[in-house]
Short mmCIF file of C-alpha atoms in Angstrom, two decimals:
data_model
loop_
_atom_site.label_atom_id
_atom_site.label_comp_id
_atom_site.label_asym_id
_atom_site.label_seq_id
_atom_site.Cartn_x
_atom_site.Cartn_y
_atom_site.Cartn_z
CA MET A 1 -27.92 -9.51 11.36
CA LYS A 2 -26.33 -10.47 7.75
CA ARG A 3 -24.70 -6.94 7.61
CA LEU A 4 -23.64 -7.16 11.36
CA ILE A 5 -21.88 -10.47 10.35
CA ASN A 6 -20.16 -9.04 7.29
CA LEU A 7 -18.97 -6.34 9.53
CA CYS A 8 -17.43 -8.53 11.87
CA VAL A 9 -15.79 -10.32 9.14
CA LEU A 10 -14.64 -7.23 7.77
CA LEU A 11 -13.06 -6.10 11.08
CA LEU A 12 -11.38 -9.54 11.91
CA CYS A 13 -9.65 -9.45 8.54
CA SER A 14 -8.55 -6.11 8.99
CA SER A 15 -7.00 -7.08 12.29
CA LEU A 16 -5.50 -10.46 11.05
CA PHE A 17 -3.61 -8.60 7.60
CA ALA A 18 -2.22 -5.50 7.40
CA GLN A 19 -2.83 -5.23 3.59
CA THR A 20 -5.79 -3.72 1.87
CA TYR A 21 -6.35 -6.53 -0.69
CA ILE A 22 -6.14 -10.44 0.21
CA PRO A 23 -5.96 -12.40 -2.90
CA LYS A 24 -7.68 -15.99 -3.08
CA TYR A 25 -5.91 -18.84 -4.48
CA VAL A 26 -8.67 -21.08 -5.97
CA GLY A 27 -6.51 -23.82 -7.11
CA GLU A 28 -6.45 -27.49 -6.13
CA TYR A 29 -3.53 -27.39 -4.03
CA LYS A 30 -3.40 -27.25 -0.22
CA GLN A 31 -2.50 -23.50 0.90
CA GLN A 32 -1.08 -21.92 3.85
CA ILE A 33 -1.80 -18.10 4.55
CA VAL A 34 0.82 -16.61 6.72
CA ASN A 35 0.75 -12.94 7.91
CA GLU A 36 4.43 -11.89 8.03
CA GLY A 37 3.54 -8.51 9.81
CA ALA A 38 4.14 -5.80 6.88
CA TYR A 39 3.42 -8.68 3.87
CA THR A 40 1.22 -11.62 3.64
CA LEU A 41 1.91 -14.54 1.71
CA CYS A 42 0.24 -18.01 0.50
CA TYR A 43 2.45 -20.85 0.62
CA LEU A 44 1.76 -24.28 -1.50
CA ASN A 45 3.92 -27.07 -0.11
CA ASP A 46 3.51 -29.19 -3.51
CA TYR A 47 5.57 -26.34 -5.05
CA GLU A 48 7.39 -25.27 -1.94
CA LEU A 49 6.68 -21.86 -3.25
CA SER A 50 4.47 -18.78 -2.18
CA VAL A 51 2.04 -18.34 -4.93
CA TRP A 52 1.26 -14.99 -4.01
CA VAL A 53 2.83 -12.13 -1.57
CA ALA A 54 0.72 -8.80 -0.93
CA TYR A 55 1.64 -5.96 0.53
CA ASP A 56 1.06 -2.03 0.82
CA LEU A 57 4.46 -0.20 0.05
CA ASN A 58 5.81 1.80 3.01
CA PRO A 59 8.68 3.94 1.17
CA ALA A 60 10.60 4.86 4.52
CA GLN A 61 14.07 3.91 4.32
CA ASN A 62 15.01 3.90 8.06
CA VAL A 63 17.46 1.12 7.75
CA LYS A 64 19.83 -0.32 5.82
CA ARG A 65 19.40 -4.05 4.05
CA ALA A 66 21.29 -7.03 6.27
CA ASP A 67 20.86 -10.12 4.52
CA CYS A 68 19.66 -12.74 7.04
CA PHE A 69 18.09 -15.73 5.05
CA ARG A 70 16.45 -18.12 7.32
CA VAL A 71 13.60 -20.68 6.98
CA ASP A 72 10.14 -19.56 7.91
CA PRO A 73 8.78 -21.51 11.13
CA LYS A 74 5.19 -20.36 10.45
CA ILE A 75 4.89 -22.47 7.44
CA VAL A 76 3.46 -26.14 8.47
CA GLY A 77 6.20 -28.70 6.87
CA GLY A 78 8.99 -26.29 6.39
CA THR A 79 10.46 -24.56 3.80
CA ALA A 80 13.88 -24.79 1.88
CA THR A 81 16.87 -23.58 3.80
CA PRO A 82 19.51 -21.29 2.26
CA LYS A 83 21.93 -24.39 1.65
CA ASP A 84 19.30 -25.55 -0.83
CA TYR A 85 20.31 -22.72 -2.99
CA LEU A 86 23.73 -23.28 -2.88
CA ASN A 87 25.82 -24.35 -6.44
CA THR A 88 22.26 -24.55 -8.34
CA GLY A 89 22.98 -21.47 -10.28
CA PHE A 90 19.88 -19.90 -8.92
CA ASP A 91 19.44 -16.83 -6.62
CA LYS A 92 17.11 -16.83 -3.53
CA GLY A 93 14.94 -14.31 -5.59
CA HIS A 94 12.78 -11.85 -2.81
CA LEU A 95 9.16 -12.01 -3.88
CA ALA A 96 8.46 -9.17 -1.50
CA PRO A 97 11.82 -7.12 -1.88
CA CYS A 98 13.92 -6.23 0.97
CA ASP A 99 14.00 -2.26 -0.34
CA ASP A 100 10.20 -2.14 0.22
CA PHE A 101 10.54 -3.11 3.75
CA CYS A 102 13.19 -0.81 5.25
CA ASP A 103 10.99 1.34 7.45
CA SER A 104 12.08 -1.27 10.49
CA THR A 105 14.42 -3.77 11.13
CA GLU A 106 11.76 -6.60 12.07
CA HIS A 107 10.17 -5.73 8.21
CA MET A 108 13.40 -5.57 6.45
CA GLN A 109 14.55 -8.74 8.32
CA ASN A 110 11.14 -10.92 7.67
CA THR A 111 11.58 -10.54 3.86
CA PHE A 112 14.47 -12.96 4.30
CA PHE A 113 12.32 -15.93 5.41
CA MET A 114 12.91 -18.41 2.97
CA SER A 115 8.88 -18.67 2.12
CA ASN A 116 9.86 -15.26 0.61
CA MET A 117 12.31 -16.39 -1.90
CA SER A 118 11.86 -18.21 -5.26
CA PRO A 119 14.45 -19.80 -7.63
CA GLN A 120 15.42 -16.93 -10.22
CA TYR A 121 18.34 -16.79 -12.58
CA PRO A 122 21.03 -14.25 -11.32
CA ASN A 123 20.59 -11.95 -14.46
CA PHE A 124 16.88 -11.83 -14.02
CA ASN A 125 16.81 -11.22 -10.35
CA ARG A 126 19.67 -8.50 -10.16
CA ILE A 127 18.49 -7.03 -13.46
CA VAL A 128 15.23 -7.45 -14.92
CA TRP A 129 13.14 -7.94 -11.72
CA ARG A 130 15.09 -5.41 -9.73
CA MET A 131 14.13 -2.73 -12.37
CA LEU A 132 10.50 -3.75 -12.41
CA GLU A 133 10.72 -3.65 -8.44
CA ALA A 134 11.74 -0.25 -8.60
CA LYS A 135 8.19 0.70 -10.31
CA ALA A 136 6.59 0.53 -6.93
CA LYS A 137 8.11 3.51 -5.48
CA LEU A 138 7.52 5.85 -8.75
CA ILE A 139 3.87 4.97 -8.35
CA TYR A 140 3.85 5.93 -4.40
CA ALA A 141 5.57 8.97 -5.47
CA LYS A 142 2.65 9.82 -7.94
CA TYR A 143 -0.41 8.40 -5.85
CA GLY A 144 0.56 8.47 -2.48
CA ASN A 145 -0.10 4.73 -1.92
CA CYS A 146 0.76 1.59 -3.88
CA TYR A 147 -0.36 -2.09 -3.22
CA VAL A 148 1.73 -4.93 -4.58
CA VAL A 149 0.75 -8.57 -5.25
CA THR A 150 3.61 -10.67 -6.90
CA GLY A 151 4.68 -14.41 -7.12
CA PRO A 152 5.41 -17.07 -9.65
CA VAL A 153 3.39 -18.09 -12.45
CA LEU A 154 2.55 -21.90 -11.40
CA ASN A 155 0.24 -23.45 -14.11
CA ALA A 156 1.42 -26.52 -14.46
CA PRO A 157 1.39 -29.86 -12.07
CA PRO A 158 4.56 -29.51 -9.85
CA ASP A 159 5.90 -32.58 -11.39
CA LYS A 160 6.66 -30.72 -14.59
CA TYR A 161 8.91 -28.36 -13.29
CA MET A 162 12.62 -28.72 -12.59
CA ARG A 163 13.29 -28.33 -8.70
CA ILE A 164 16.53 -27.77 -6.49
CA GLY A 165 17.21 -28.45 -3.03
CA THR A 166 17.67 -31.17 -0.41
CA SER A 167 15.57 -30.48 2.47
CA VAL A 168 12.74 -29.83 0.33
CA LYS A 169 12.60 -29.71 -3.41
CA THR A 170 11.60 -26.46 -4.54
CA VAL A 171 10.20 -25.99 -8.18
CA VAL A 172 12.20 -23.64 -10.51
CA PRO A 173 9.08 -21.06 -12.08
CA ARG A 174 9.29 -20.05 -15.64
CA PHE A 175 7.68 -17.19 -15.38
CA PHE A 176 6.86 -14.62 -12.59
CA TYR A 177 4.11 -12.00 -12.45
CA LYS A 178 3.78 -8.48 -10.79
CA ILE A 179 0.60 -6.25 -9.97
CA TYR A 180 0.79 -2.58 -8.82
CA PHE A 181 -2.27 -0.77 -7.90
CA ALA A 182 -3.12 2.68 -6.76
CA LYS A 183 -5.87 4.91 -6.19
CA ASP A 184 -6.33 8.55 -6.32
CA SER A 185 -9.44 10.67 -5.60
CA ASP A 186 -11.80 9.46 -8.18
CA SER A 187 -10.25 6.37 -10.21
CA TYR A 188 -8.28 3.25 -9.66
CA HIS A 189 -5.03 2.30 -11.52
CA ALA A 190 -3.57 -1.32 -12.32
CA TRP A 191 -0.33 -2.35 -14.17
CA ALA A 192 0.01 -6.02 -14.47
CA PHE A 193 3.29 -7.83 -15.84
CA ILE A 194 4.61 -11.52 -16.65
CA ILE A 195 8.07 -11.89 -16.97
CA GLU A 196 10.16 -15.02 -18.01
CA ASN A 197 12.65 -15.78 -15.30
CA MET A 198 15.19 -15.39 -18.13
CA THR A 199 19.24 -15.88 -18.22
CA SER A 200 19.63 -12.82 -20.46
CA LYS A 201 21.66 -10.08 -19.31
CA GLN A 202 19.46 -7.54 -21.10
CA GLN A 203 18.07 -4.39 -19.09
CA VAL A 204 14.41 -3.64 -19.94
CA ASP A 205 14.00 0.07 -20.80
CA ASP A 206 10.28 -0.50 -21.53
CA PHE A 207 8.23 -2.96 -19.81
CA SER A 208 4.90 -2.34 -21.84
CA LYS A 209 5.79 -5.44 -23.88
CA TYR A 210 5.40 -7.33 -20.67
CA GLN A 211 2.09 -5.91 -19.53
CA ARG A 212 -1.15 -8.04 -19.43
CA THR A 213 -4.49 -7.50 -18.07
CA VAL A 214 -5.35 -8.56 -14.20
CA ARG A 215 -7.40 -11.11 -15.63
CA ASN A 216 -5.05 -12.74 -17.74
CA ILE A 217 -2.95 -13.34 -14.54
CA GLU A 218 -5.88 -14.72 -12.63
CA GLN A 219 -6.58 -17.26 -15.49
CA LEU A 220 -3.09 -18.18 -15.67
CA THR A 221 -2.73 -18.30 -11.57
CA GLY A 222 -5.72 -19.55 -10.16
CA ILE A 223 -5.59 -16.46 -7.88
CA ASP A 224 -8.89 -14.18 -7.61
CA PHE A 225 -7.55 -10.73 -7.01
CA PHE A 226 -9.31 -7.46 -5.78
CA THR A 227 -12.43 -9.71 -4.59
CA GLU A 228 -13.04 -6.59 -2.00
CA LEU A 229 -13.60 -4.03 -5.04
CA PRO A 230 -17.45 -3.33 -5.95
CA GLN A 231 -18.07 -5.56 -8.84
CA GLU A 232 -17.92 -2.67 -11.76
CA THR A 233 -14.85 -1.47 -10.63
CA GLN A 234 -13.41 -4.77 -10.09
CA GLU A 235 -13.90 -5.71 -13.68
CA LYS A 236 -12.88 -2.59 -15.21
CA VAL A 237 -9.57 -2.56 -13.22
CA GLU A 238 -8.96 -6.28 -14.11
CA THR A 239 -9.70 -6.05 -18.11
CA SER A 240 -7.83 -2.83 -18.98
CA ILE A 241 -4.06 -2.05 -19.30
CA GLU A 242 -2.86 1.30 -18.13
CA LYS A 243 0.27 2.35 -19.74
CA LEU A 244 3.11 2.93 -16.79
CA ASN A 245 4.65 6.26 -18.41
CA PHE A 246 7.42 6.59 -15.22
#
């Protein structure tokens, strides 16, 4: 009977979420988990940010980017508006990047919900973060699959951060994390990064200095990743650092 119940739960989760792995935020703040179609997010109203965004990469490029920033009607309590970012010195930085969702117009447009945005310094968003985002397609090209989970590091109380906006007060994160995960016939691979929300224009040729273990990120963020994996596999994936040599 217990096995039957577990199977039903697994099938239910598969129908609710398109993603292979759904992280679990175990922090103290109220969360909203929202299925945006091709990606899923976990929104914290106390920060007015998503603490994680997760998706399985589809590298198809069938449509071109068309900006359509807008509030997310699925978030109870509302999100920032595009105007909240005006004249703040911060970009509306995608967590799930538009370029990873150009398989369809709907998926591309859904990345412009403000729940998927985070205040990022322009040089960070347009140079460093974008360079790291590009690694997803390289991983997919090598392994034929790539799961991505990313978000801000929110390891201090909400009142300890700078905030922007008038409709809501959105926290400005000091750091962001990104985790890539892939599997082949007989092994699993994970690459985890933490990078400061920096003002520098410097390009990054080697991201290895930003690499951390998945376990490091779990400890900083209060998020449990890859709980669907067998315990032994999860332990190996989360405590090792594999070089990203491409």
